Short mmCIF file of C-alpha atoms and ligand atoms in Angstrom, two decimals:
data_model
loop_
_atom_site.label_atom_id
_atom_site.label_comp_id
_atom_site.label_asym_id
_atom_site.label_seq_id
_atom_site.Cartn_x
_atom_site.Cartn_y
_atom_site.Cartn_z
CA MET A 571 76.32 82.22 70.91
CA LEU A 572 75.88 81.40 74.94
CA ILE A 573 78.33 78.80 76.49
CA PHE A 574 75.13 76.84 77.50
CA GLU A 575 74.67 76.30 73.30
CA LEU A 576 77.71 75.16 72.57
CA SER A 577 77.60 72.61 74.94
CA SER A 578 77.01 69.02 73.98
CA GLN A 579 77.42 66.02 76.59
CA GLY A 580 80.87 65.01 76.43
CA LYS A 581 82.84 67.82 75.21
CA ARG A 582 85.67 68.46 76.90
CA GLY A 583 87.79 71.40 78.07
CA TYR A 584 91.20 69.45 80.07
CA GLN A 585 92.92 66.48 80.24
CA LEU A 586 93.54 64.56 83.35
CA PRO A 587 96.65 61.92 83.57
CA LYS A 588 96.00 59.11 84.85
CA LEU A 589 94.37 58.16 87.83
CA ASP A 590 97.89 56.04 90.04
CA VAL A 591 94.70 56.12 92.95
CA ASP A 592 91.75 54.70 93.45
CA GLU A 593 88.54 56.55 91.94
CA ILE A 594 86.23 57.73 94.84
CA ASP A 595 82.99 58.30 94.57
CA PRO A 596 82.50 62.81 95.95
CA ARG A 597 79.53 61.70 95.89
CA GLY A 598 79.94 60.97 100.05
CA TYR A 599 81.92 63.89 100.96
CA LEU A 600 79.31 66.53 99.55
CA GLY A 601 76.41 64.66 101.49
CA GLU A 602 73.22 67.06 101.67
CA TYR A 603 75.53 69.24 99.55
CA TYR A 604 75.05 66.51 96.43
CA ARG A 605 72.14 67.89 93.77
CA GLU A 606 71.42 65.97 90.33
CA GLY A 607 71.21 67.90 86.72
CA ILE A 608 72.57 70.45 86.71
CA ASN A 609 74.01 70.78 83.43
CA PHE A 610 77.15 72.89 83.53
CA PRO A 611 78.00 73.21 80.66
CA GLU A 612 80.59 70.41 78.40
CA VAL A 613 82.37 72.79 76.19
CA SER A 614 85.90 71.81 74.70
CA GLU A 615 88.74 74.49 75.49
CA LEU A 616 88.13 76.36 72.44
CA GLU A 617 85.21 77.85 73.04
CA VAL A 618 86.36 78.53 76.79
CA VAL A 619 88.68 80.86 75.67
CA ARG A 620 85.96 82.41 73.31
CA HIS A 621 83.78 83.14 75.81
CA TYR A 622 86.35 84.37 77.91
CA THR A 623 87.65 86.93 75.64
CA ARG A 624 84.70 87.75 73.79
CA LEU A 625 82.90 88.94 77.87
CA SER A 626 85.93 90.52 77.93
CA GLN A 627 85.76 92.76 75.06
CA LEU A 628 81.94 93.90 76.04
CA ASN A 629 83.92 95.26 79.19
CA TYR A 630 83.01 98.71 79.00
CA GLY A 631 85.70 101.23 81.26
CA ILE A 632 88.45 103.79 81.08
CA ASP A 633 91.42 100.80 79.64
CA THR A 634 88.45 101.29 76.88
CA THR A 635 88.27 105.29 76.63
CA MET A 636 87.02 107.55 78.38
CA VAL A 637 84.27 108.41 81.15
CA PRO A 638 83.45 111.76 81.17
CA LEU A 639 80.60 110.66 85.03
CA GLY A 640 80.44 113.77 86.38
CA SER A 641 81.46 114.06 90.56
CA CYS A 642 82.48 110.38 89.89
CA THR A 643 86.70 111.44 88.71
CA MET A 644 86.93 108.42 86.28
CA LYS A 645 90.83 109.23 85.79
CA TYR A 646 93.34 106.77 84.42
CA ASN A 647 95.02 104.65 86.85
CA PRO A 648 98.76 104.35 86.77
CA ARG A 649 99.10 100.11 86.81
CA ILE A 650 102.28 100.76 88.44
CA ASN A 651 100.20 101.57 91.31
CA GLU A 652 98.64 98.10 91.06
CA GLU A 653 101.84 95.45 91.00
CA LEU A 654 102.81 97.20 93.61
CA ALA A 655 99.08 96.75 95.79
CA ASN A 656 99.70 93.27 94.73
CA THR A 657 102.28 92.97 96.02
CA GLU A 658 102.68 88.78 97.34
CA LEU A 659 104.27 90.05 101.27
CA LEU A 660 101.79 93.55 101.50
CA LYS A 661 99.14 91.89 99.76
CA ASN A 662 99.29 88.18 102.77
CA ILE A 663 100.25 90.24 105.81
CA HIS A 664 97.78 88.97 108.29
CA PRO A 665 95.82 91.80 110.26
CA MET A 666 96.20 90.29 113.61
CA SER A 667 99.89 90.92 113.25
CA PRO A 668 102.36 92.62 116.12
CA CYS A 669 103.14 95.84 115.44
CA GLU A 670 106.43 95.03 115.54
CA TYR A 671 106.91 92.40 112.98
CA ILE A 672 104.53 95.18 110.15
CA GLN A 673 105.76 98.55 111.27
CA GLY A 674 106.67 99.76 107.18
CA VAL A 675 103.49 98.26 106.90
CA LEU A 676 102.57 101.07 109.95
CA LYS A 677 105.24 103.78 108.27
CA MET A 678 103.24 103.73 105.10
CA MET A 679 99.69 104.22 106.59
CA TYR A 680 101.19 106.90 109.25
CA HIS A 681 103.03 108.17 106.08
CA LEU A 682 99.74 109.34 103.41
CA LYS A 683 98.50 109.95 107.30
CA GLU A 684 100.95 112.85 107.35
CA LEU A 685 101.07 113.60 103.22
CA LEU A 686 96.15 113.87 103.64
CA LYS A 687 96.39 115.83 106.62
CA GLU A 688 99.75 118.92 104.95
CA ILE A 689 97.01 118.30 101.74
CA GLY A 690 93.98 118.59 102.93
CA GLY A 691 95.14 121.64 106.16
CA PHE A 692 94.24 118.99 108.50
CA GLU A 693 94.92 118.76 111.86
CA ASP A 694 94.32 115.24 112.10
CA VAL A 695 92.96 112.01 109.47
CA SER A 696 91.38 108.98 110.05
CA LEU A 697 91.84 106.44 107.14
CA GLN A 698 89.48 104.00 108.13
CA PRO A 699 85.93 104.56 106.78
CA ALA A 700 85.91 103.11 103.25
CA ALA A 701 84.11 104.76 100.79
CA GLY A 702 83.20 109.00 100.40
CA ALA A 703 79.40 108.20 101.93
CA HIS A 704 81.20 105.36 104.89
CA GLY A 705 83.74 108.44 105.88
CA GLU A 706 79.95 111.88 105.64
CA LEU A 707 78.46 108.54 108.06
CA LEU A 708 81.65 108.82 110.49
CA GLY A 709 81.82 112.85 110.15
CA LEU A 710 78.22 113.32 111.40
CA LEU A 711 78.61 110.75 113.68
CA MET A 712 82.22 112.56 115.70
CA ILE A 713 80.17 116.14 114.98
CA HIS A 714 77.05 113.89 117.15
CA ALA A 715 80.16 113.19 119.94
CA TYR A 716 80.88 116.87 119.81
CA HIS A 717 77.53 118.08 120.20
CA LYS A 718 76.99 115.98 122.38
CA ASP A 719 80.30 116.42 124.60
CA ARG A 720 79.37 120.56 124.98
CA GLY A 721 75.71 119.90 125.96
CA ASN A 722 74.50 120.84 122.76
CA HIS A 723 71.90 119.10 122.81
CA HIS A 724 69.05 121.28 121.14
CA LYS A 725 71.41 121.12 117.72
CA LYS A 726 69.18 118.36 115.53
CA ILE A 727 69.53 120.10 112.36
CA VAL A 728 71.89 119.03 109.33
CA LEU A 729 71.71 121.89 106.57
CA VAL A 730 72.46 120.66 102.72
CA PRO A 731 72.87 122.76 99.71
CA ASP A 732 70.25 121.38 96.90
CA THR A 733 73.18 120.30 95.13
CA SER A 734 74.24 118.56 97.40
CA HIS A 735 74.97 114.99 96.18
CA GLY A 736 72.63 112.59 97.68
CA THR A 737 74.30 111.15 99.65
CA ASN A 738 75.09 113.55 101.99
CA PRO A 739 71.08 114.19 103.41
CA ALA A 740 71.43 110.44 103.22
CA SER A 741 73.94 110.14 105.47
CA ALA A 742 72.34 112.77 108.01
CA SER A 743 69.11 110.91 108.82
CA LEU A 744 71.25 108.29 109.60
CA CYS A 745 72.61 109.49 111.86
CA GLY A 746 69.24 111.00 113.63
CA TYR A 747 69.96 114.27 111.86
CA GLU A 748 66.91 116.42 110.60
CA VAL A 749 67.92 118.22 106.91
CA ILE A 750 67.50 120.92 106.25
CA THR A 751 68.14 121.69 102.08
CA VAL A 752 69.17 125.37 101.31
CA LYS A 753 69.15 126.76 98.08
CA SER A 754 71.26 128.44 95.59
CA ASP A 755 72.30 130.68 94.81
CA LYS A 756 71.72 132.32 90.42
CA GLY A 757 75.42 131.75 89.54
CA GLY A 758 75.41 128.10 91.01
CA GLU A 759 77.02 129.06 94.98
CA LEU A 760 74.84 128.68 98.01
CA ASP A 761 72.72 131.12 97.97
CA TRP A 762 73.51 132.88 101.04
CA GLU A 763 70.61 135.04 102.31
CA ASP A 764 68.91 131.63 102.27
CA PHE A 765 71.75 129.77 104.45
CA GLN A 766 71.35 133.20 106.87
CA ARG A 767 68.10 132.34 107.39
CA LYS A 768 68.27 128.81 107.99
CA LEU A 769 71.49 128.57 109.94
CA THR A 770 69.07 128.42 113.91
CA ASP A 771 71.06 127.21 117.26
CA GLN A 772 69.52 123.83 116.51
CA VAL A 773 72.24 123.67 113.52
CA ALA A 774 75.03 121.26 114.20
CA CYS A 775 76.55 121.72 111.17
CA LEU A 776 76.21 122.48 106.90
CA MET A 777 78.13 119.75 104.76
CA ILE A 778 78.93 121.57 101.72
CA THR A 779 80.85 120.25 98.89
CA ASN A 780 83.91 122.37 97.51
CA PRO A 781 83.80 122.93 94.22
CA ASN A 782 79.72 122.08 94.64
CA THR A 783 78.22 119.30 91.80
CA LEU A 784 77.90 121.87 89.23
CA GLY A 785 81.46 122.86 89.25
CA ILE A 786 81.60 126.15 91.05
CA PHE A 787 83.21 127.07 93.74
CA GLU A 788 81.84 128.14 96.91
CA ARG A 789 84.05 131.39 97.46
CA ASN A 790 81.65 132.49 100.74
CA ILE A 791 83.09 129.27 101.98
CA LYS A 792 85.41 131.07 104.71
CA ARG A 793 82.81 133.03 105.50
CA ILE A 794 80.71 130.23 105.76
CA ALA A 795 82.64 129.13 108.70
CA GLN A 796 82.62 131.78 110.01
CA ALA A 797 79.35 131.88 110.55
CA LEU A 798 78.51 128.20 111.96
CA HIS A 799 81.63 128.40 113.73
CA GLU A 800 79.35 131.62 115.90
CA ARG A 801 76.76 129.70 116.12
CA ASP A 802 79.01 126.86 117.89
CA ALA A 803 77.68 124.74 114.59
CA LEU A 804 80.92 122.66 112.03
CA LEU A 805 80.96 122.25 109.19
CA TYR A 806 81.06 119.31 107.04
CA MET A 807 83.04 119.61 103.50
CA ASP A 808 82.51 116.55 101.07
CA GLY A 809 86.26 116.59 100.00
CA ALA A 810 84.43 114.00 96.35
CA ASN A 811 85.23 116.45 93.94
CA LEU A 812 89.47 117.52 95.61
CA ASN A 813 90.52 116.98 91.84
CA ALA A 814 89.50 120.64 91.57
CA LEU A 815 91.61 121.77 94.28
CA VAL A 816 94.64 118.86 95.08
CA GLY A 817 98.34 120.57 95.98
CA MET A 818 96.59 123.84 95.15
CA ALA A 819 94.40 125.42 98.04
CA LYS A 820 93.61 123.54 101.80
CA PRO A 821 90.27 123.48 102.94
CA GLY A 822 91.49 123.60 107.01
CA ASP A 823 92.22 126.47 106.44
CA TRP A 824 88.84 127.88 105.38
CA GLY A 825 87.93 126.81 108.49
CA VAL A 826 85.94 123.62 106.99
CA ASP A 827 86.24 121.60 110.64
CA VAL A 828 86.00 117.43 108.79
CA MET A 829 86.33 116.12 104.68
CA HIS A 830 86.75 113.31 103.11
CA PHE A 831 89.31 112.25 101.22
CA ASN A 832 87.98 109.71 98.46
CA LEU A 833 90.50 108.06 97.96
CA HIS A 834 89.41 105.79 94.83
CA LYS A 835 88.69 109.98 93.05
CA THR A 836 91.32 111.82 93.83
CA PHE A 837 94.17 109.38 94.31
CA SER A 838 94.01 106.91 91.85
CA THR A 839 92.14 104.01 92.90
CA PRO A 840 90.42 101.67 90.00
CA HIS A 841 86.88 102.58 90.68
CA GLY A 842 82.80 101.57 89.93
CA GLY A 843 82.38 98.53 89.68
CA GLY A 844 81.47 98.47 93.39
CA GLY A 845 84.10 98.86 95.46
CA PRO A 846 86.85 98.32 97.58
CA GLY A 847 87.54 102.31 98.19
CA GLY A 848 89.36 104.70 100.63
CA GLY A 849 87.25 107.24 102.47
CA ALA A 850 89.77 108.56 104.86
CA LEU A 851 88.30 111.45 106.92
CA GLY A 852 90.59 114.43 108.58
CA VAL A 853 89.76 116.83 110.92
CA SER A 854 90.14 120.56 112.98
CA GLN A 855 91.17 120.70 116.25
CA ARG A 856 87.76 120.44 116.83
CA LEU A 857 86.61 116.60 116.47
CA GLN A 858 90.52 115.27 116.78
CA ASP A 859 89.43 112.64 120.25
CA TYR A 860 86.36 111.68 118.73
CA LEU A 861 88.21 110.34 115.83
CA PRO A 862 87.32 106.08 115.12
CA VAL A 863 90.03 103.51 117.20
CA PRO A 864 92.55 103.13 116.27
CA GLN A 865 94.92 106.12 114.80
CA VAL A 866 98.21 104.64 113.67
CA VAL A 867 101.16 106.80 115.61
CA PHE A 868 104.34 107.25 115.44
CA ASP A 869 106.95 107.80 119.75
CA GLY A 870 110.17 108.70 116.95
CA LYS A 871 111.20 104.63 116.97
CA GLU A 872 107.79 103.42 116.70
CA TYR A 873 104.82 102.77 114.93
CA ARG A 874 101.73 101.63 116.85
CA LEU A 875 98.14 101.75 116.63
CA ASP A 876 96.64 103.50 119.12
CA TRP A 877 93.00 102.69 121.04
CA ASP A 878 93.70 104.42 124.10
CA ARG A 879 91.04 107.32 123.03
CA PRO A 880 88.70 107.89 126.04
CA LYS A 881 86.49 110.02 123.74
CA SER A 882 86.74 108.64 120.08
CA VAL A 883 82.98 107.37 119.00
CA GLY A 884 84.97 104.04 118.12
CA LYS A 885 85.67 101.55 115.30
CA ILE A 886 83.67 102.42 111.61
CA LEU A 887 85.22 99.38 109.77
CA THR A 888 86.48 96.36 110.68
CA PHE A 889 90.60 96.16 111.47
CA TYR A 890 91.94 99.26 110.22
CA GLY A 891 90.66 100.42 107.05
CA HIS A 892 91.75 98.93 102.90
CA PHE A 893 95.08 98.67 103.61
CA ALA A 894 95.81 98.40 99.16
CA ILE A 895 93.87 101.86 98.79
CA MET A 896 95.70 103.49 100.61
CA LEU A 897 99.18 102.01 99.94
CA ARG A 898 97.49 103.29 96.00
CA ALA A 899 97.02 106.34 96.83
CA LEU A 900 100.41 107.02 98.98
CA LEU A 901 102.23 106.27 95.97
CA TYR A 902 100.01 108.05 94.14
CA ILE A 903 100.47 111.79 96.14
CA LEU A 904 104.79 110.54 96.09
CA SER A 905 104.87 110.15 92.43
CA TYR A 906 103.46 113.86 91.54
CA GLY A 907 105.83 114.94 95.19
CA SER A 908 105.40 118.64 94.48
CA GLU A 909 103.74 118.42 91.49
CA LEU A 910 101.13 117.37 92.95
CA ASP A 911 98.59 120.57 91.67
CA LYS A 912 99.67 119.25 88.53
CA VAL A 913 96.90 117.15 88.72
CA ALA A 914 93.85 120.01 89.38
CA LYS A 915 95.59 122.70 87.09
CA TYR A 916 95.36 119.83 84.22
CA ALA A 917 91.82 119.19 85.72
CA VAL A 918 90.65 122.36 85.40
CA LEU A 919 91.97 123.06 82.22
CA ASN A 920 90.53 119.83 80.51
CA SER A 921 87.16 120.53 81.57
CA ASN A 922 87.03 124.70 80.47
CA TYR A 923 88.18 123.29 77.10
CA LEU A 924 85.38 120.71 76.34
CA LYS A 925 83.42 123.22 77.68
CA HIS A 926 83.99 125.85 75.43
CA LEU A 927 84.14 123.15 72.86
CA LEU A 928 80.04 122.68 73.44
CA LYS A 929 79.27 125.60 74.41
CA ASP A 930 76.64 126.39 70.99
CA LEU A 931 74.84 122.88 71.19
CA PHE A 932 73.62 123.33 74.07
CA ILE A 933 72.55 125.91 77.27
CA ASP A 934 75.20 126.51 79.93
CA PRO A 935 72.65 128.25 82.85
CA TYR A 936 75.21 129.24 84.67
CA GLU A 937 77.40 131.35 82.02
CA GLU A 938 78.12 134.33 83.85
CA THR A 939 80.12 131.14 86.39
CA SER A 940 84.21 129.93 85.70
CA ARG A 941 83.68 126.47 86.37
CA MET A 942 86.11 123.94 87.73
CA HIS A 943 87.05 120.46 87.14
CA GLU A 944 83.88 119.82 85.48
CA PHE A 945 80.61 121.91 84.66
CA VAL A 946 77.00 121.13 83.89
CA LEU A 947 74.95 121.80 80.78
CA SER A 948 71.29 121.43 79.79
CA ALA A 949 70.05 119.66 77.04
CA GLN A 950 67.06 121.20 78.03
CA ASN A 951 67.39 123.33 74.45
CA LEU A 952 66.55 120.42 72.07
CA LEU A 953 62.96 119.34 73.59
CA LYS A 954 61.33 120.76 70.81
CA TYR A 955 62.81 117.90 69.30
CA GLU A 956 61.53 115.96 71.53
CA ILE A 957 65.50 114.59 72.37
CA ASN A 958 65.78 114.62 75.86
CA ALA A 959 69.43 113.98 78.55
CA MET A 960 68.91 110.54 78.58
CA ASP A 961 68.90 110.78 75.15
CA ILE A 962 72.31 111.70 75.10
CA ALA A 963 73.31 109.61 77.19
CA LYS A 964 72.61 107.03 75.56
CA ALA A 965 73.67 108.50 71.51
CA LEU A 966 75.82 108.46 72.87
CA LEU A 967 77.25 104.85 73.79
CA ASP A 968 76.99 104.16 69.94
CA LYS A 969 79.22 106.98 69.65
CA GLY A 970 81.92 104.13 71.48
CA PHE A 971 81.37 106.76 74.63
CA TYR A 972 80.73 105.80 78.12
CA ALA A 973 77.51 108.96 78.82
CA PRO A 974 77.85 111.64 81.33
CA THR A 975 76.52 111.87 84.57
CA VAL A 976 72.67 113.51 83.72
CA TYR A 977 69.80 114.60 85.44
CA PHE A 978 72.19 115.81 88.51
CA PRO A 979 72.03 118.06 90.42
CA LEU A 980 68.33 118.29 90.18
CA THR A 981 68.43 121.86 90.25
CA VAL A 982 68.88 121.73 86.47
CA LYS A 983 66.57 120.64 84.08
CA GLU A 984 68.14 117.99 81.85
CA ALA A 985 71.35 118.89 83.29
CA LEU A 986 74.48 116.43 81.42
CA MET A 987 77.56 116.75 83.84
CA ILE A 988 80.44 116.94 82.54
CA GLU A 989 84.10 115.35 84.25
CA PRO A 990 86.67 114.44 81.93
CA THR A 991 89.68 114.35 84.48
CA GLU A 992 93.70 115.57 84.24
CA THR A 993 93.73 112.64 82.14
CA GLU A 994 92.59 112.69 78.63
CA SER A 995 93.99 114.13 75.87
CA LEU A 996 93.23 117.02 73.55
CA ILE A 997 92.01 113.67 71.17
CA TYR A 998 89.80 112.49 73.04
CA LEU A 999 88.63 116.02 74.69
CA GLU A 1000 87.94 116.75 70.76
CA SER A 1001 86.30 113.46 69.63
CA PHE A 1002 83.95 113.05 72.95
CA ALA A 1003 83.52 117.11 71.74
CA LYS A 1004 83.02 115.90 67.47
CA ALA A 1005 80.66 113.08 69.11
CA LEU A 1006 78.30 114.75 70.59
CA ARG A 1007 77.85 117.58 67.94
CA ASP A 1008 77.34 114.81 65.46
CA ILE A 1009 74.75 113.63 67.92
CA VAL A 1010 72.91 117.58 68.41
CA GLU A 1011 72.84 117.24 64.35
CA GLU A 1012 70.73 114.60 63.90
CA ALA A 1013 68.79 115.36 66.86
CA LYS A 1014 68.22 117.84 64.59
CA LYS A 1015 67.64 116.22 61.82
CA ASN A 1016 66.48 113.07 62.23
CA PRO A 1017 65.60 112.79 66.17
CA LYS A 1018 63.39 109.50 66.01
CA ALA A 1019 66.77 107.46 64.98
CA LEU A 1020 67.71 108.63 67.81
CA LYS A 1021 64.93 107.96 69.87
CA GLU A 1022 66.72 104.07 68.58
CA SER A 1023 69.91 104.36 70.86
CA PRO A 1024 71.97 102.58 71.60
CA THR A 1025 72.39 100.19 68.97
CA LYS A 1026 75.07 98.84 68.95
CA THR A 1027 76.08 97.68 72.69
CA PRO A 1028 75.24 94.64 73.51
CA VAL A 1029 71.88 94.91 75.76
CA ARG A 1030 69.72 97.98 73.86
CA ARG A 1031 67.62 100.29 75.97
CA ILE A 1032 66.08 99.01 79.42
CA LYS A 1033 63.94 100.43 81.03
CA GLU A 1034 65.04 101.55 84.17
CA ALA A 1035 62.47 101.30 86.62
CA GLN A 1036 61.41 98.54 86.00
CA ALA A 1037 65.02 96.74 85.47
CA ASN A 1038 65.81 97.90 89.08
CA ARG A 1039 62.62 96.09 89.69
CA ASN A 1040 62.87 92.61 87.61
CA PRO A 1041 66.49 92.62 86.76
CA ILE A 1042 66.76 89.66 84.47
CA LEU A 1043 70.25 89.29 84.42
CA ARG A 1044 70.59 86.36 82.07
CA ALA A 1045 71.34 88.31 78.38
CA SER A 1046 70.46 87.57 75.16
CA TRP A 1047 73.28 88.64 73.36
CA ALA A 1048 76.46 87.18 71.60
C1 PLP B 1819 81.19 110.14 95.18
C2 PLP B 1819 80.80 111.31 95.62
C3 PLP B 1819 80.52 110.40 96.72
C4 PLP B 1819 80.41 109.88 97.84
O1 PLP B 1819 81.16 109.39 97.24
P1 PLP B 1819 81.64 107.69 97.75
O2 PLP B 1819 83.70 106.99 97.55
O3 PLP B 1819 81.12 107.05 96.21
O4 PLP B 1819 80.16 106.45 98.88
C5 PLP B 1819 79.76 112.65 97.89
N1 PLP B 1819 79.22 112.75 97.60
C6 PLP B 1819 80.28 113.56 96.06
C7 PLP B 1819 79.96 114.63 95.43
C8 PLP B 1819 80.58 112.03 95.55
O5 PLP B 1819 80.73 112.99 94.19
#
């Protein structure tokens, strides 16, 4: 029952002691903000407790079971990082504090910056962007500044592969660039011929994800960087999939000029609820001068915020970025230490094992190519039973699992994009595969029933387009 329905006049959930001061009428203070007739529910303490406990049980997240959303890296975030990031002392530091009062904080930021430089193989890093897409915007602004500085006024094009995440072309357009799509080849990698054809002098940069959103490693990455550099174009790497590489390979070594790290994906900040996040940006020497202000610097004795950067593109966020997210990333990296490569190794192992468990259930459009931390399958083989990828996703909800990413990347029809991450154990991978096996069985035997799913969730199947335009947010469940 809704809390409003439990309400009846005069019920109280609290007991205050008798007033020992004069009673006043708050209306005098509220003025124009005072309104009559707001029907707050009047309920008992127990009813309030039950209401909120029930709401908390409707939550679905990594704390209840796996979230295999491809490209999102929904891994488990160690509790200790949360606890430390919530330390009163750190939480309450004023952003305008003078540097000499916050040496410890600056040291942590500096230390993280140095670690990210090492992990990514970059010349320098900015911790300022608030998310991946924000890092993309900053990276493109810097690329723009670089070309402007060199008189490259003709460079108006950004190339993106057809498998790219939607934020890539969006960021490029936002920056005023024309976006041209490069095809991928049969094996799922960037099509070298098509890339060659489209790489004209007008190209400012290519934005590539590696491994790409199909979970496939772009083996031509060095050759791609070289071809771009020969034309004074730059290489942007979308680093959202770094979970597949962290501690194993450094994008800077391949000739990548700029890459955003998704601190909230690879380095364990909880995400999925809309932020805050961290999109630290690593750059090669070519772009170093254009980094935003301020940069945390260390002269061997003291940490300071350096605002004196004449070529900087300016600021991209208020103050210095999301410090608590940086702190979590620092803690995460330090606790793995020299074993950080285990993250990538287990992420790739889990993904490949799960793909193996599912191989006879769906179509693997890239059977010949090896996959890294995630993989994309096609549910096209079930269309003959009138079951599509969305039906599979909805049926998984009834089995107690979160659905994978569906219908992305666009190059795969009826795509199911699955990323289990390294934090799932064998037992969860196997029960997830079993759930999908049961669903496929049912698709063949009783597809009508499957179309009804989900039946066990508080909100059943929604009309997605209509729900976006006309959201009704008052639930009728419970
Ligand atoms: C998540 C993701 C992004 C965007 O990152 P946000 O932090 O959500 O802005 C960009 N590219 C890829 C490949 C991603 O997976």
